[in-house]
mmCIF file of C-alpha atoms in Angstrom:
data_model
loop_
_atom_site.group_PDB
_atom_site.id
_atom_site.type_symbol
_atom_site.label_atom_id
_atom_site.label_comp_id
_atom_site.label_asym_id
_atom_site.label_seq_id
_atom_site.Cartn_x
_atom_site.Cartn_y
_atom_site.Cartn_z
ATOM 1 C CA MET A 1 39.990 -19.539 -0.271
ATOM 2 C CA SER A 2 40.057 -16.067 -1.595
ATOM 3 C CA LYS A 3 39.257 -13.044 0.704
ATOM 4 C CA GLY A 4 36.194 -12.047 -1.235
ATOM 5 C CA ILE A 5 32.519 -13.187 -1.288
ATOM 6 C CA GLY A 6 30.288 -12.929 -4.326
ATOM 7 C CA PHE A 7 26.670 -12.394 -4.734
ATOM 8 C CA ILE A 8 24.603 -13.362 -7.832
ATOM 9 C CA GLY A 9 21.463 -11.217 -7.280
ATOM 10 C CA GLY A 10 21.072 -8.168 -5.062
ATOM 11 C CA GLY A 11 17.500 -8.222 -3.560
ATOM 12 C CA ASN A 12 16.437 -7.753 0.046
ATOM 13 C CA MET A 13 17.863 -11.001 1.206
ATOM 14 C CA ALA A 14 21.294 -10.427 -0.264
ATOM 15 C CA ALA A 15 21.370 -6.826 1.036
ATOM 16 C CA GLY A 16 20.485 -8.092 4.488
ATOM 17 C CA ILE A 17 23.398 -10.546 4.365
ATOM 18 C CA MET A 18 25.781 -7.957 3.105
ATOM 19 C CA GLY A 19 24.872 -5.701 5.946
ATOM 20 C CA GLY A 20 25.399 -8.411 8.546
ATOM 21 C CA LEU A 21 28.726 -9.406 7.037
ATOM 22 C CA ILE A 22 29.937 -5.898 7.125
ATOM 23 C CA LYS A 23 28.667 -5.215 10.669
ATOM 24 C CA ARG A 24 30.144 -8.310 12.092
ATOM 25 C CA ARG A 25 33.358 -7.720 10.195
ATOM 26 C CA VAL A 26 33.348 -11.002 8.392
ATOM 27 C CA PHE A 27 34.129 -9.343 5.142
ATOM 28 C CA LEU A 28 35.368 -5.940 4.275
ATOM 29 C CA PRO A 29 32.908 -3.941 2.006
ATOM 30 C CA GLU A 30 35.442 -3.813 -0.833
ATOM 31 C CA ASN A 31 35.783 -7.680 -0.678
ATOM 32 C CA ILE A 32 32.071 -8.109 -1.341
ATOM 33 C CA TYR A 33 31.303 -8.436 -5.017
ATOM 34 C CA VAL A 34 27.866 -8.360 -6.598
ATOM 35 C CA LYS A 35 26.482 -9.212 -10.093
ATOM 36 C CA GLU A 36 22.854 -8.142 -10.342
ATOM 37 C CA ALA A 37 20.710 -8.059 -13.454
ATOM 38 C CA VAL A 38 19.483 -4.597 -12.778
ATOM 39 C CA THR A 39 22.374 -2.111 -12.944
ATOM 40 C CA LYS A 40 20.386 0.510 -10.872
ATOM 41 C CA ARG A 41 20.264 -1.964 -8.102
ATOM 42 C CA GLU A 42 23.939 -2.731 -8.184
ATOM 43 C CA TYR A 43 24.799 1.040 -7.654
ATOM 44 C CA GLU A 44 22.157 1.256 -4.814
ATOM 45 C CA LEU A 45 24.002 -1.465 -2.975
ATOM 46 C CA LYS A 46 27.366 0.121 -3.705
ATOM 47 C CA ARG A 47 26.094 3.503 -2.239
ATOM 48 C CA GLU A 48 24.642 1.758 0.785
ATOM 49 C CA PHE A 49 27.388 -0.645 1.567
ATOM 50 C CA GLY A 50 30.442 0.322 -0.304
ATOM 51 C CA ILE A 51 30.668 -3.027 -1.925
ATOM 52 C CA SER A 52 32.266 -3.682 -5.282
ATOM 53 C CA ILE A 53 30.288 -4.290 -8.678
ATOM 54 C CA VAL A 54 31.622 -6.763 -11.181
ATOM 55 C CA GLU A 55 30.757 -6.746 -14.948
ATOM 56 C CA SER A 56 30.480 -10.514 -15.550
ATOM 57 C CA ALA A 57 30.158 -13.928 -13.975
ATOM 58 C CA GLU A 58 33.514 -14.771 -15.009
ATOM 59 C CA ASP A 59 34.818 -11.696 -13.221
ATOM 60 C CA LEU A 60 32.852 -12.658 -10.079
ATOM 61 C CA SER A 61 34.459 -16.197 -10.141
ATOM 62 C CA LEU A 62 37.902 -14.669 -10.288
ATOM 63 C CA LYS A 63 37.186 -12.409 -7.302
ATOM 64 C CA ALA A 64 35.508 -15.019 -5.084
ATOM 65 C CA ASN A 65 35.450 -18.763 -4.346
ATOM 66 C CA LEU A 66 32.454 -18.308 -2.019
ATOM 67 C CA ILE A 67 29.339 -17.322 -3.995
ATOM 68 C CA VAL A 68 25.869 -16.528 -2.648
ATOM 69 C CA PHE A 69 23.134 -17.490 -5.148
ATOM 70 C CA ALA A 70 20.359 -15.029 -4.355
ATOM 71 C CA VAL A 71 18.142 -14.811 -7.444
ATOM 72 C CA ARG A 72 14.534 -15.628 -7.707
ATOM 73 C CA PRO A 73 13.887 -19.394 -7.951
ATOM 74 C CA GLN A 74 12.349 -19.084 -11.298
ATOM 75 C CA ASP A 75 15.441 -17.320 -12.608
ATOM 76 C CA GLY A 76 17.815 -19.823 -10.993
ATOM 77 C CA GLU A 77 18.616 -22.099 -13.905
ATOM 78 C CA ALA A 78 19.348 -19.282 -16.385
ATOM 79 C CA ALA A 79 21.508 -17.498 -13.926
ATOM 80 C CA ALA A 80 23.383 -20.764 -13.047
ATOM 81 C CA LYS A 81 24.272 -21.151 -16.742
ATOM 82 C CA GLU A 82 26.143 -17.832 -16.743
ATOM 83 C CA ILE A 83 28.555 -18.869 -13.833
ATOM 84 C CA LEU A 84 28.744 -22.623 -14.667
ATOM 85 C CA PRO A 85 31.689 -22.364 -16.999
ATOM 86 C CA TYR A 86 33.829 -20.811 -14.380
ATOM 87 C CA LEU A 87 33.214 -23.136 -11.486
ATOM 88 C CA ASP A 88 35.545 -25.885 -10.042
ATOM 89 C CA GLU A 89 36.097 -27.929 -6.963
ATOM 90 C CA LYS A 90 37.264 -24.695 -5.044
ATOM 91 C CA LYS A 91 33.983 -22.932 -5.589
ATOM 92 C CA ILE A 92 31.190 -22.998 -2.896
ATOM 93 C CA ILE A 93 27.675 -22.057 -3.796
ATOM 94 C CA VAL A 94 25.366 -20.856 -0.958
ATOM 95 C CA SER A 95 21.936 -20.931 -2.363
ATOM 96 C CA LEU A 96 19.071 -18.912 -0.858
ATOM 97 C CA LEU A 97 16.571 -20.330 -3.385
ATOM 98 C CA ALA A 98 13.430 -21.565 -1.664
ATOM 99 C CA GLY A 99 12.252 -25.013 -2.850
ATOM 100 C CA ILE A 100 15.307 -25.829 -5.001
ATOM 101 C CA SER A 101 16.966 -28.986 -3.784
ATOM 102 C CA ILE A 102 20.602 -29.718 -3.523
ATOM 103 C CA ASP A 103 20.227 -32.324 -6.103
ATOM 104 C CA LYS A 104 18.739 -29.855 -8.564
ATOM 105 C CA LEU A 105 21.440 -27.261 -7.803
ATOM 106 C CA HIS A 106 24.138 -29.885 -8.584
ATOM 107 C CA LYS A 107 22.515 -30.427 -11.939
ATOM 108 C CA TRP A 108 22.791 -26.616 -12.504
ATOM 109 C CA PHE A 109 26.262 -26.109 -11.095
ATOM 110 C CA GLY A 110 27.992 -29.436 -11.597
ATOM 111 C CA GLU A 111 28.882 -32.265 -9.284
ATOM 112 C CA LYS A 112 32.321 -30.848 -8.315
ATOM 113 C CA THR A 113 30.900 -27.632 -6.842
ATOM 114 C CA HIS A 114 30.307 -27.697 -3.229
ATOM 115 C CA ILE A 115 26.805 -26.486 -2.321
ATOM 116 C CA ALA A 116 25.065 -25.378 0.886
ATOM 117 C CA ARG A 117 21.382 -24.174 1.172
ATOM 118 C CA VAL A 118 20.470 -21.282 3.520
ATOM 119 C CA MET A 119 16.993 -20.145 4.282
ATOM 120 C CA PRO A 120 17.399 -16.702 5.953
ATOM 121 C CA ASN A 121 14.954 -15.152 8.446
ATOM 122 C CA THR A 122 12.906 -12.613 6.628
ATOM 123 C CA MET A 123 13.495 -10.088 9.407
ATOM 124 C CA ILE A 124 17.126 -10.175 8.484
ATOM 125 C CA GLU A 125 17.690 -6.627 9.044
ATOM 126 C CA SER A 126 17.248 -7.211 12.845
ATOM 127 C CA GLN A 127 20.078 -9.780 12.846
ATOM 128 C CA ARG A 128 17.939 -12.031 15.048
ATOM 129 C CA GLY A 129 15.903 -15.018 14.447
ATOM 130 C CA TYR A 130 16.946 -18.532 13.108
ATOM 131 C CA SER A 131 18.213 -19.144 9.529
ATOM 132 C CA ALA A 132 18.374 -22.672 8.388
ATOM 133 C CA LEU A 133 21.579 -24.193 6.913
ATOM 134 C CA VAL A 134 22.013 -27.477 4.953
ATOM 135 C CA PHE A 135 25.336 -28.868 3.559
ATOM 136 C CA ASP A 136 25.478 -31.266 0.676
ATOM 137 C CA LYS A 137 26.775 -34.771 1.681
ATOM 138 C CA GLU A 138 30.166 -34.169 0.210
ATOM 139 C CA PHE A 139 30.758 -30.826 1.634
ATOM 140 C CA PRO A 140 34.241 -30.587 3.155
ATOM 141 C CA ASN A 141 34.254 -29.945 6.962
ATOM 142 C CA GLU A 142 37.084 -27.504 6.684
ATOM 143 C CA LYS A 143 35.123 -25.251 4.570
ATOM 144 C CA LYS A 144 31.845 -25.569 6.608
ATOM 145 C CA GLU A 145 33.106 -22.801 9.037
ATOM 146 C CA LYS A 146 33.194 -20.195 6.430
ATOM 147 C CA VAL A 147 29.621 -20.714 5.409
ATOM 148 C CA THR A 148 28.480 -20.918 9.045
ATOM 149 C CA ALA A 149 30.077 -17.507 9.692
ATOM 150 C CA ILE A 150 27.996 -15.979 6.970
ATOM 151 C CA VAL A 151 24.750 -17.298 8.451
ATOM 152 C CA ASP A 152 25.848 -16.277 12.047
ATOM 153 C CA ALA A 153 26.321 -12.749 10.811
ATOM 154 C CA ILE A 154 22.535 -12.508 10.285
ATOM 155 C CA GLY A 155 21.342 -14.184 13.445
ATOM 156 C CA LYS A 156 21.186 -17.629 14.864
ATOM 157 C CA THR A 157 21.959 -20.671 12.774
ATOM 158 C CA MET A 158 20.043 -24.028 12.744
ATOM 159 C CA GLU A 159 21.846 -26.684 10.727
ATOM 160 C CA MET A 160 19.390 -29.388 9.653
ATOM 161 C CA GLN A 161 18.696 -32.108 7.085
ATOM 162 C CA GLU A 162 17.355 -31.010 3.724
ATOM 163 C CA ASN A 163 14.004 -32.880 4.237
ATOM 164 C CA GLN A 164 13.320 -30.419 6.869
ATOM 165 C CA LEU A 165 14.093 -27.227 5.080
ATOM 166 C CA ASP A 166 10.723 -26.876 3.346
ATOM 167 C CA ALA A 167 8.918 -27.030 6.785
ATOM 168 C CA PHE A 168 11.435 -24.351 8.152
ATOM 169 C CA THR A 169 10.732 -22.060 5.116
ATOM 170 C CA ALA A 170 7.052 -22.208 5.828
ATOM 171 C CA ILE A 171 7.052 -21.268 9.461
ATOM 172 C CA GLY A 172 10.618 -19.673 9.861
ATOM 173 C CA CYS A 173 10.533 -17.436 6.722
ATOM 174 C CA ALA A 174 6.723 -16.782 6.495
ATOM 175 C CA GLY A 175 6.120 -16.670 10.220
ATOM 176 C CA PRO A 176 7.200 -13.168 10.789
ATOM 177 C CA GLU A 177 4.780 -11.841 8.308
ATOM 178 C CA TRP A 178 1.891 -13.471 10.155
ATOM 179 C CA LEU A 179 3.203 -12.174 13.507
ATOM 180 C CA THR A 180 3.264 -8.689 11.919
ATOM 181 C CA LEU A 181 -0.378 -9.150 10.781
ATOM 182 C CA ILE A 182 -1.396 -10.249 14.355
ATOM 183 C CA THR A 183 0.593 -7.258 15.781
ATOM 184 C CA ALA A 184 -0.878 -4.794 13.467
ATOM 185 C CA SER A 185 -4.463 -6.193 14.376
ATOM 186 C CA LEU A 186 -3.850 -5.698 18.063
ATOM 187 C CA VAL A 187 -2.592 -2.143 17.449
ATOM 188 C CA ASP A 188 -5.717 -1.463 15.380
ATOM 189 C CA ALA A 189 -7.904 -2.949 18.295
ATOM 190 C CA GLY A 190 -6.315 -0.504 20.730
ATOM 191 C CA VAL A 191 -7.119 2.385 18.425
ATOM 192 C CA LYS A 192 -10.658 1.153 18.128
ATOM 193 C CA ILE A 193 -11.216 1.199 21.855
ATOM 194 C CA GLY A 194 -9.691 4.598 22.370
ATOM 195 C CA LEU A 195 -5.904 4.501 22.488
ATOM 196 C CA SER A 196 -3.731 6.547 20.474
ATOM 197 C CA ARG A 197 -1.931 4.633 17.676
ATOM 198 C CA SER A 198 1.433 5.630 19.253
ATOM 199 C CA ASP A 199 0.362 4.239 22.659
ATOM 200 C CA SER A 200 -1.122 1.204 21.289
ATOM 201 C CA LYS A 201 1.790 0.367 19.131
ATOM 202 C CA GLN A 202 4.180 0.763 22.136
ATOM 203 C CA ILE A 203 1.987 -1.412 24.435
ATOM 204 C CA VAL A 204 1.678 -4.154 21.801
ATOM 205 C CA ILE A 205 5.289 -4.156 20.822
ATOM 206 C CA GLU A 206 6.419 -4.393 24.351
ATOM 207 C CA ASN A 207 3.981 -7.223 25.089
ATOM 208 C CA LEU A 208 5.352 -9.001 22.022
ATOM 209 C CA ILE A 209 8.940 -8.652 23.298
ATOM 210 C CA ALA A 210 8.105 -9.608 26.837
ATOM 211 C CA THR A 211 6.010 -12.710 25.811
ATOM 212 C CA GLY A 212 8.824 -13.924 23.530
ATOM 213 C CA MET A 213 11.387 -13.549 26.383
ATOM 214 C CA VAL A 214 9.163 -15.593 28.755
ATOM 215 C CA LEU A 215 8.328 -18.219 26.171
ATOM 216 C CA GLU A 216 12.035 -18.481 25.298
ATOM 217 C CA LYS A 217 13.086 -19.376 28.856
ATOM 218 C CA THR A 218 10.117 -21.443 30.042
ATOM 219 C CA SER A 219 10.046 -25.289 30.216
ATOM 220 C CA LYS A 220 6.228 -25.217 30.593
ATOM 221 C CA HIS A 221 3.855 -26.024 27.758
ATOM 222 C CA PHE A 222 2.605 -22.802 26.212
ATOM 223 C CA TYR A 223 -1.006 -23.657 26.992
ATOM 224 C CA GLN A 224 -0.029 -23.752 30.684
ATOM 225 C CA ILE A 225 1.062 -20.188 30.410
ATOM 226 C CA ILE A 226 -2.265 -19.345 28.804
ATOM 227 C CA ASP A 227 -4.074 -21.061 31.663
ATOM 228 C CA GLU A 228 -2.142 -19.278 34.317
ATOM 229 C CA ILE A 229 -2.976 -15.939 32.906
ATOM 230 C CA ASN A 230 -6.548 -16.581 32.398
ATOM 231 C CA ALA A 231 -8.328 -15.681 35.634
ATOM 232 C CA PRO A 232 -11.814 -17.321 36.267
ATOM 233 C CA GLY A 233 -14.476 -15.003 34.678
ATOM 234 C CA GLY A 234 -11.714 -12.619 33.838
ATOM 235 C CA ILE A 235 -11.056 -10.432 30.552
ATOM 236 C CA SER A 236 -8.427 -12.693 29.016
ATOM 237 C CA ILE A 237 -10.668 -15.703 28.916
ATOM 238 C CA GLU A 238 -13.517 -13.669 27.521
ATOM 239 C CA GLY A 239 -11.300 -12.550 24.577
ATOM 240 C CA LEU A 240 -9.886 -16.058 24.177
ATOM 241 C CA HIS A 241 -13.388 -17.470 23.896
ATOM 242 C CA VAL A 242 -14.136 -15.133 20.878
ATOM 243 C CA LEU A 243 -10.786 -16.265 19.195
ATOM 244 C CA GLU A 244 -11.666 -20.005 19.754
ATOM 245 C CA LYS A 245 -15.175 -19.415 18.211
ATOM 246 C CA ALA A 246 -13.491 -17.874 15.188
ATOM 247 C CA GLY A 247 -11.171 -20.827 14.717
ATOM 248 C CA VAL A 248 -8.082 -18.621 15.023
ATOM 249 C CA GLN A 249 -5.813 -21.481 16.040
ATOM 250 C CA GLY A 250 -6.875 -23.858 13.137
ATOM 251 C CA SER A 251 -6.644 -20.992 10.627
ATOM 252 C CA ILE A 252 -3.030 -20.386 11.717
ATOM 253 C CA MET A 253 -2.152 -23.990 11.299
ATOM 254 C CA GLU A 254 -3.806 -24.156 7.913
ATOM 255 C CA ALA A 255 -1.710 -21.007 6.885
ATOM 256 C CA VAL A 256 1.427 -22.810 7.714
ATOM 257 C CA GLU A 257 0.313 -25.833 5.902
ATOM 258 C CA ALA A 258 -0.557 -23.749 2.784
ATOM 259 C CA ALA A 259 2.775 -22.175 2.868
ATOM 260 C CA TYR A 260 4.578 -25.399 3.240
ATOM 261 C CA LYS A 261 2.617 -26.852 0.282
ATOM 262 C CA LYS A 262 3.599 -23.785 -1.810
ATOM 263 C CA THR A 263 7.306 -24.250 -0.847
ATOM 264 C CA THR A 264 7.262 -27.896 -1.906
ATOM 265 C CA GLU A 265 5.821 -26.948 -5.250
ATOM 266 C CA ILE A 266 8.439 -24.411 -6.151
ATOM 267 C CA GLY A 267 11.098 -27.020 -6.730
ATOM 268 C CA LYS A 268 8.846 -29.253 -9.083
#
């Protein structure tokens, strides 16, 4: 396999992966090649990471056997047509496209091309959180390590079956946005009752980190943790009562289901 990695598309997800690859020294900056429809964006990435710009899909195929497909799902088929004439059994396509199945990707890229699907964590810049990884059935075992190294560079990797990927996308990719909304709401609430925004933010963020650390290590059901915190007649149960009356838990579950439905519709 060539020493380079190519990117078709240079959006936020692609940039996050580039940053992780460089930081973890998986690839040297000059061995990362990008073909992006917006020329201005190409040069932004070059200035930020020191990566290389290619002029055409053919040039990209000559520089890299490993190609990250990072365009918008609605632009995927057209972008695939540009690179298709230059693909062979040596090429690996790593698709970041939500909702686009491996079967459909093979229709775009041909049956001989090896394909993996990756759903990166949306908080990719933190290089934390899980990204999902799916290989096609004929993917050579000896080449899986190279793809896994890419995903490991941006956090933790969870390999799964493709029929689980839409569910992962709904909660793994959209989840951080909802957690951010909840966090912002708690910060605002602190301001409303008299805390400075700076103090409220620090308190809420530290609580978020501490809670995550406890929940990660515990073998207890999460509701048991809640029950242990709630003192009889205390302040926590008072607030929890308001949340239950508002149907917060049900609303969160409905949000996940709506995101899942949207993900499944993208590929149709």
